[in-house]
Every structure is written in structure tokens, then in C-alpha cells.
Amino acid sequence: MGGCTNCGQKGGCDARKGGMFAAIDEALQRLYPTRRWGERDESAAFEAGLSREEGEELAAAITKRMGTLALFRPGDADEWCDYIYVLCLGRTPAIVELREQQHTAAVGSELPETGEVGVALDERYLRVVLSGVTRFAGVQEVAMTMERQKGGGGELVITERARSGVFDPILLPRMQALVAVLAERDIRHLDFGEIVEAPADFDGADYARRFGADPVIANYLFYPQPPTTVSTVVLAAAASPPGSLSP
């Protein structure tokens, strides 16, 4: 289990979770009346989730409140969510900005020469996942690394590793600030550690054939892939002139 395990305020958290579980049950029943993976009621989902405009506004509000980078990224075509990456340990320009093709030369120029061994940059984020089918948000701890590929043309390898919740105590103050911003906008925060199990009495259909396990609650509400999926992107290295590191 993940989420707020190390918070030290478990009593109040348990009381809050009663309402969270009830909201999850209602949403699953409304969205999946047949209780079967792949048979979502699209009429129930239509306009029920968070819009891209709301996500972009939320990212701006997080930046203003927390004084750090909060980068909005639309979900992929096969996902029913959008993302906000909140930088917690790192500096700007950040790896996620490079991956989304912003400040490409500035970040890439900090890496060692082609062929040098070892990870050059290592950053930590809180990844906010915004549902497109209901007004729910989840938060995951994410590590993002970048290194220059050995040999060849010096391509940049960016790897994202998500955890099934937020575990590092050093991230707790930012996590609490994030939850407060979500509450102000009437967006229900789900403790991710509570939604990484399969919902009771649901039929996973052919999900296991593709992913090797049954779908968990997070899959029904946010995206199809397992929550701890590791993603890797390889980008062509970009040269940059001296002084280009300035934001």
C-alpha cells in the first residue's frame, strides 16, 4: 500500500477515506454498469471529467502556490486522463521540459560527452493524474532520469519510473499543498495506494492478455497501463551555444 502511510495522522485520514471509497464505488458503478473492463458507459463519462482547460489552470495554480514547475501534459490517445508534473527535487529547465520539447538545448547541454558512463541527471516529481471521466485526481511519486546514450550520435535517454503512491517523507509537505489546491477546485483526491488493487466482482475481460494482470481501480478511472509502468523516450541530442543554460 502507498500514499500517506508515513503521514502520522492516520486517524483523520481513515475518516476521510470512508467518503473516498464511497465516491469510488459510485463512479465505478456509473461508468461501468456491467462491471466489465472495456464496457464503459460513454454517455456517463461525457463531460463528467476534468477538461484540458481545467488541467492547465490547475497547473498554473500549483506553480503559484508552491513556487515550483508544474507542467501540464495531455494524456495519450489511449488514455482517459491528463497529467501535471510537479518538480520536487531538481532544477529548471527540467528533464520533463526536455521530454515535452521545451528548453531542449538548455537541458541537453548539461550532459556529459557521448560515451561517458552514468546517469547525468536525476529528478523527482509528484505526478498528478487528472481523470477525464470523473472529477478525480491521483498523485504518484515519479523518478525521472536522463543520460546520454553510449556510442552513436549521443542520443538522450529519458526514463520515467512511477511508484504506486507517494512514499518518500521528504515529499509530504508538497503533497499536502497539492491536495489543498485540488480541494479548492472541488476535485476529489484519491490516495493512490488505495486504488492499485482490482475492484471487487469486476470482470477484467481481455486486459490480462495484454498486460499480464487484472486491471486495478486506477485503470478504470485514469489510464489502461499498470500504474508502475516504466517509460523510456530516446531523443536526438541537440547542440547549444555557450550561455544557453540560463532559464
GROMACS .gro file of C-alpha atoms in nm:
model
  247
    1MET     CA    1   0.000   0.000   0.000
    2GLY     CA    2   0.118   0.351  -0.063
    3GLY     CA    3   0.001   0.706  -0.027
    4CYS     CA    4   0.013   0.875   0.311
    5THR     CA    5   0.139   0.578   0.515
    6ASN     CA    6   0.412   0.786   0.680
    7CYS     CA    7   0.197   1.091   0.747
    8GLY     CA    8   0.145   1.028   1.120
    9GLN     CA    9  -0.217   1.142   1.107
   10LYS     CA   10  -0.377   0.808   1.023
   11GLY     CA   11  -0.689   0.860   1.236
   12GLY     CA   12  -0.811   1.163   1.042
   13CYS     CA   13  -0.703   1.004   0.717
   14ASP     CA   14  -0.910   0.691   0.783
   15ALA     CA   15  -1.221   0.904   0.844
   16ARG     CA   16  -1.166   1.085   0.514
   17LYS     CA   17  -1.115   0.762   0.325
   18GLY     CA   18  -1.469   0.646   0.402
   19GLY     CA   19  -1.602   0.919   0.175
   20MET     CA   20  -1.332   0.845  -0.083
   21PHE     CA   21  -1.425   0.478  -0.107
   22ALA     CA   22  -1.795   0.565  -0.139
   23ALA     CA   23  -1.715   0.808  -0.422
   24ILE     CA   24  -1.504   0.545  -0.599
   25ASP     CA   25  -1.782   0.285  -0.573
   26GLU     CA   26  -2.037   0.531  -0.714
   27ALA     CA   27  -1.811   0.630  -1.002
   28LEU     CA   28  -1.729   0.271  -1.097
   29GLN     CA   29  -2.096   0.171  -1.093
   30ARG     CA   30  -2.192   0.475  -1.302
   31LEU     CA   31  -1.913   0.434  -1.555
   32TYR     CA   32  -1.910   0.053  -1.576
   33PRO     CA   33  -2.267  -0.068  -1.511
   34THR     CA   34  -2.182  -0.414  -1.650
   35ARG     CA   35  -1.879  -0.434  -1.414
   36ARG     CA   36  -1.664  -0.543  -1.708
   37TRP     CA   37  -1.338  -0.397  -1.842
   38GLY     CA   38  -1.380  -0.224  -2.177
   39GLU     CA   39  -1.755  -0.168  -2.137
   40ARG     CA   40  -1.760   0.188  -2.009
   41ASP     CA   41  -2.080   0.389  -2.042
   42GLU     CA   42  -1.950   0.675  -2.256
   43SER     CA   43  -2.268   0.878  -2.204
   44ALA     CA   44  -2.199   0.873  -1.829
   45ALA     CA   45  -1.838   0.975  -1.887
   46PHE     CA   46  -1.918   1.252  -2.137
   47GLU     CA   47  -1.839   1.591  -1.981
   48ALA     CA   48  -1.816   1.430  -1.635
   49GLY     CA   49  -1.438   1.451  -1.610
   50LEU     CA   50  -1.181   1.727  -1.588
   51SER     CA   51  -1.122   1.926  -1.905
   52ARG     CA   52  -0.789   2.023  -2.053
   53GLU     CA   53  -0.863   2.386  -1.970
   54GLU     CA   54  -0.915   2.297  -1.604
   55GLY     CA   55  -0.592   2.099  -1.605
   56GLU     CA   56  -0.393   2.389  -1.746
   57GLU     CA   57  -0.548   2.628  -1.493
   58LEU     CA   58  -0.469   2.385  -1.214
   59ALA     CA   59  -0.104   2.364  -1.322
   60ALA     CA   60  -0.078   2.743  -1.312
   61ALA     CA   61  -0.238   2.750  -0.966
   62ILE     CA   62   0.007   2.486  -0.837
   63THR     CA   63   0.303   2.685  -0.968
   64LYS     CA   64   0.174   2.999  -0.799
   65ARG     CA   65   0.101   2.825  -0.467
   66MET     CA   66   0.409   2.606  -0.444
   67GLY     CA   67   0.665   2.818  -0.629
   68THR     CA   68   0.788   2.533  -0.849
   69LEU     CA   69   0.747   2.399  -1.200
   70ALA     CA   70   0.409   2.236  -1.263
   71LEU     CA   71   0.399   2.121  -1.624
   72PHE     CA   72   0.068   2.016  -1.779
   73ARG     CA   73   0.079   1.728  -2.028
   74PRO     CA   74  -0.227   1.595  -2.213
   75GLY     CA   75  -0.280   1.222  -2.189
   76ASP     CA   76  -0.211   0.996  -2.485
   77ALA     CA   77  -0.485   0.894  -2.728
   78ASP     CA   78  -0.548   0.563  -2.548
   79GLU     CA   79  -0.568   0.724  -2.202
   80TRP     CA   80  -0.863   0.894  -2.030
   81CYS     CA   81  -0.659   1.136  -1.822
   82ASP     CA   82  -0.420   1.428  -1.832
   83TYR     CA   83  -0.108   1.484  -1.620
   84ILE     CA   84   0.064   1.758  -1.423
   85TYR     CA   85   0.430   1.703  -1.332
   86VAL     CA   86   0.527   1.896  -1.018
   87LEU     CA   87   0.903   1.928  -0.978
   88CYS     CA   88   1.015   1.848  -0.621
   89LEU     CA   89   1.384   1.760  -0.641
   90GLY     CA   90   1.571   1.907  -0.936
   91ARG     CA   91   1.616   2.234  -1.117
   92THR     CA   92   1.481   2.414  -1.420
   93PRO     CA   93   1.500   2.370  -1.712
   94ALA     CA   94   1.386   2.023  -1.603
   95ILE     CA   95   1.402   1.682  -1.767
   96VAL     CA   96   1.027   1.676  -1.820
   97GLU     CA   97   1.053   2.003  -2.013
   98LEU     CA   98   1.308   1.847  -2.244
   99ARG     CA   99   1.093   1.541  -2.294
  100GLU     CA  100   0.799   1.759  -2.390
  101GLN     CA  101   1.029   1.952  -2.630
  102GLN     CA  102   1.073   2.268  -2.426
  103HIS     CA  103   1.418   2.413  -2.348
  104THR     CA  104   1.569   2.126  -2.548
  105ALA     CA  105   1.918   2.267  -2.600
  106ALA     CA  106   1.945   2.414  -2.249
  107VAL     CA  107   1.892   2.085  -2.068
  108GLY     CA  108   2.078   1.867  -2.317
  109SER     CA  109   2.391   2.081  -2.297
  110GLU     CA  110   2.445   1.987  -1.931
  111LEU     CA  111   2.503   1.620  -2.013
  112PRO     CA  112   2.850   1.465  -2.042
  113GLU     CA  113   3.006   1.392  -2.377
  114THR     CA  114   2.885   1.097  -2.585
  115GLY     CA  115   3.003   0.766  -2.445
  116GLU     CA  116   3.056   0.881  -2.084
  117VAL     CA  117   2.907   0.629  -1.842
  118GLY     CA  118   2.648   0.702  -1.571
  119VAL     CA  119   2.324   0.888  -1.519
  120ALA     CA  120   2.381   1.259  -1.565
  121LEU     CA  121   2.056   1.397  -1.424
  122ASP     CA  122   1.811   1.251  -1.171
  123GLU     CA  123   1.494   1.434  -1.066
  124ARG     CA  124   1.187   1.363  -0.850
  125TYR     CA  125   0.831   1.471  -0.924
  126LEU     CA  126   0.480   1.440  -0.795
  127ARG     CA  127   0.271   1.336  -1.094
  128VAL     CA  128  -0.089   1.448  -1.069
  129VAL     CA  129  -0.323   1.231  -1.278
  130LEU     CA  130  -0.650   1.405  -1.373
  131SER     CA  131  -0.939   1.183  -1.476
  132GLY     CA  132  -1.123   1.264  -1.795
  133VAL     CA  133  -1.429   1.059  -1.694
  134THR     CA  134  -1.494   1.186  -1.339
  135ARG     CA  135  -1.370   1.465  -1.111
  136PHE     CA  136  -1.095   1.258  -0.951
  137ALA     CA  137  -0.722   1.314  -0.923
  138GLY     CA  138  -0.447   1.084  -0.801
  139VAL     CA  139  -0.086   1.165  -0.715
  140GLN     CA  140   0.214   0.940  -0.775
  141GLU     CA  141   0.579   0.980  -0.686
  142VAL     CA  142   0.787   0.975  -1.004
  143ALA     CA  143   1.162   0.950  -1.061
  144MET     CA  144   1.290   1.078  -1.394
  145THR     CA  145   1.645   1.024  -1.515
  146MET     CA  146   1.834   1.134  -1.823
  147GLU     CA  147   2.162   1.008  -1.964
  148ARG     CA  148   2.347   1.031  -2.289
  149GLN     CA  149   2.339   0.704  -2.480
  150LYS     CA  150   2.677   0.538  -2.525
  151GLY     CA  151   2.811   0.539  -2.877
  152GLY     CA  152   2.626   0.651  -3.188
  153GLY     CA  153   2.515   1.011  -3.211
  154GLY     CA  154   2.482   1.080  -2.839
  155GLU     CA  155   2.105   1.048  -2.813
  156LEU     CA  156   1.937   1.143  -2.484
  157VAL     CA  157   1.763   0.861  -2.295
  158ILE     CA  158   1.487   0.977  -2.059
  159THR     CA  159   1.336   0.718  -1.824
  160GLU     CA  160   1.031   0.772  -1.605
  161ARG     CA  161   0.961   0.538  -1.313
  162ALA     CA  162   0.632   0.583  -1.128
  163ARG     CA  163   0.559   0.437  -0.785
  164SER     CA  164   0.218   0.318  -0.670
  165GLY     CA  165   0.166   0.618  -0.445
  166VAL     CA  166   0.381   0.870  -0.256
  167PHE     CA  167   0.627   0.712  -0.012
  168ASP     CA  168   0.920   0.948   0.047
  169PRO     CA  169   0.857   1.158   0.363
  170ILE     CA  170   1.051   1.448   0.211
  171LEU     CA  171   0.769   1.488  -0.042
  172LEU     CA  172   0.493   1.511   0.221
  173PRO     CA  173   0.480   1.894   0.252
  174ARG     CA  174   0.440   1.934  -0.124
  175MET     CA  175   0.187   1.651  -0.129
  176GLN     CA  176  -0.023   1.828   0.135
  177ALA     CA  177  -0.008   2.154  -0.060
  178LEU     CA  178  -0.120   1.972  -0.375
  179VAL     CA  179  -0.418   1.814  -0.201
  180ALA     CA  180  -0.522   2.156  -0.071
  181VAL     CA  181  -0.518   2.305  -0.423
  182LEU     CA  182  -0.728   2.014  -0.551
  183ALA     CA  183  -0.985   2.058  -0.273
  184GLU     CA  184  -1.021   2.428  -0.351
  185ARG     CA  185  -1.128   2.332  -0.703
  186ASP     CA  186  -1.374   2.063  -0.595
  187ILE     CA  187  -1.152   1.785  -0.731
  188ARG     CA  188  -1.157   1.472  -0.516
  189HIS     CA  189  -0.810   1.342  -0.435
  190LEU     CA  190  -0.772   0.963  -0.430
  191ASP     CA  191  -0.495   0.807  -0.224
  192PHE     CA  192  -0.317   0.615  -0.498
  193GLY     CA  193  -0.216   0.339  -0.263
  194GLU     CA  194  -0.584   0.251  -0.226
  195ILE     CA  195  -0.659   0.220  -0.599
  196VAL     CA  196  -0.387  -0.020  -0.712
  197GLU     CA  197  -0.598  -0.330  -0.648
  198ALA     CA  198  -0.866  -0.485  -0.869
  199PRO     CA  199  -1.221  -0.373  -0.782
  200ALA     CA  200  -1.429  -0.647  -0.623
  201ASP     CA  201  -1.655  -0.852  -0.852
  202PHE     CA  202  -1.535  -0.686  -1.174
  203ASP     CA  203  -1.455  -0.884  -1.487
  204GLY     CA  204  -1.117  -0.791  -1.632
  205ALA     CA  205  -1.216  -0.930  -1.976
  206ASP     CA  206  -0.907  -0.946  -2.203
  207TYR     CA  207  -0.697  -0.699  -2.001
  208ALA     CA  208  -0.466  -0.968  -1.861
  209ARG     CA  209  -0.386  -1.091  -2.210
  210ARG     CA  210  -0.232  -0.753  -2.288
  211PHE     CA  211  -0.080  -0.652  -1.953
  212GLY     CA  212  -0.033  -0.979  -1.765
  213ALA     CA  213  -0.255  -0.894  -1.465
  214ASP     CA  214  -0.608  -0.788  -1.382
  215PRO     CA  215  -0.699  -0.417  -1.417
  216VAL     CA  216  -0.691  -0.219  -1.093
  217ILE     CA  217  -0.921   0.065  -0.990
  218ALA     CA  218  -0.676   0.324  -1.126
  219ASN     CA  219  -0.706   0.167  -1.471
  220TYR     CA  220  -1.082   0.210  -1.478
  221LEU     CA  221  -1.056   0.575  -1.372
  222PHE     CA  222  -0.736   0.708  -1.533
  223TYR     CA  223  -0.536   0.505  -1.785
  224PRO     CA  224  -0.504   0.147  -1.918
  225GLN     CA  225  -0.139   0.068  -1.838
  226PRO     CA  226  -0.026  -0.067  -1.497
  227PRO     CA  227   0.038   0.221  -1.252
  228THR     CA  228   0.408   0.141  -1.210
  229THR     CA  229   0.484   0.117  -1.582
  230VAL     CA  230   0.836   0.235  -1.673
  231SER     CA  231   0.853   0.453  -1.984
  232THR     CA  232   1.159   0.540  -2.189
  233VAL     CA  233   1.198   0.807  -2.455
  234VAL     CA  234   1.506   0.848  -2.676
  235LEU     CA  235   1.566   1.194  -2.822
  236ALA     CA  236   1.830   1.321  -3.061
  237ALA     CA  237   2.097   1.527  -2.886
  238ALA     CA  238   2.088   1.900  -2.954
  239ALA     CA  239   2.390   2.129  -2.957
  240SER     CA  240   2.360   2.459  -2.775
  241PRO     CA  241   2.570   2.774  -2.771
  242PRO     CA  242   2.755   2.888  -2.456
  243GLY     CA  243   2.533   3.061  -2.204
  244SER     CA  244   2.218   2.880  -2.313
  245LEU     CA  245   2.162   2.731  -1.967
  246SER     CA  246   2.001   3.047  -1.839
  247PRO     CA  247   1.624   2.994  -1.800
   0.00000   0.00000   0.00000
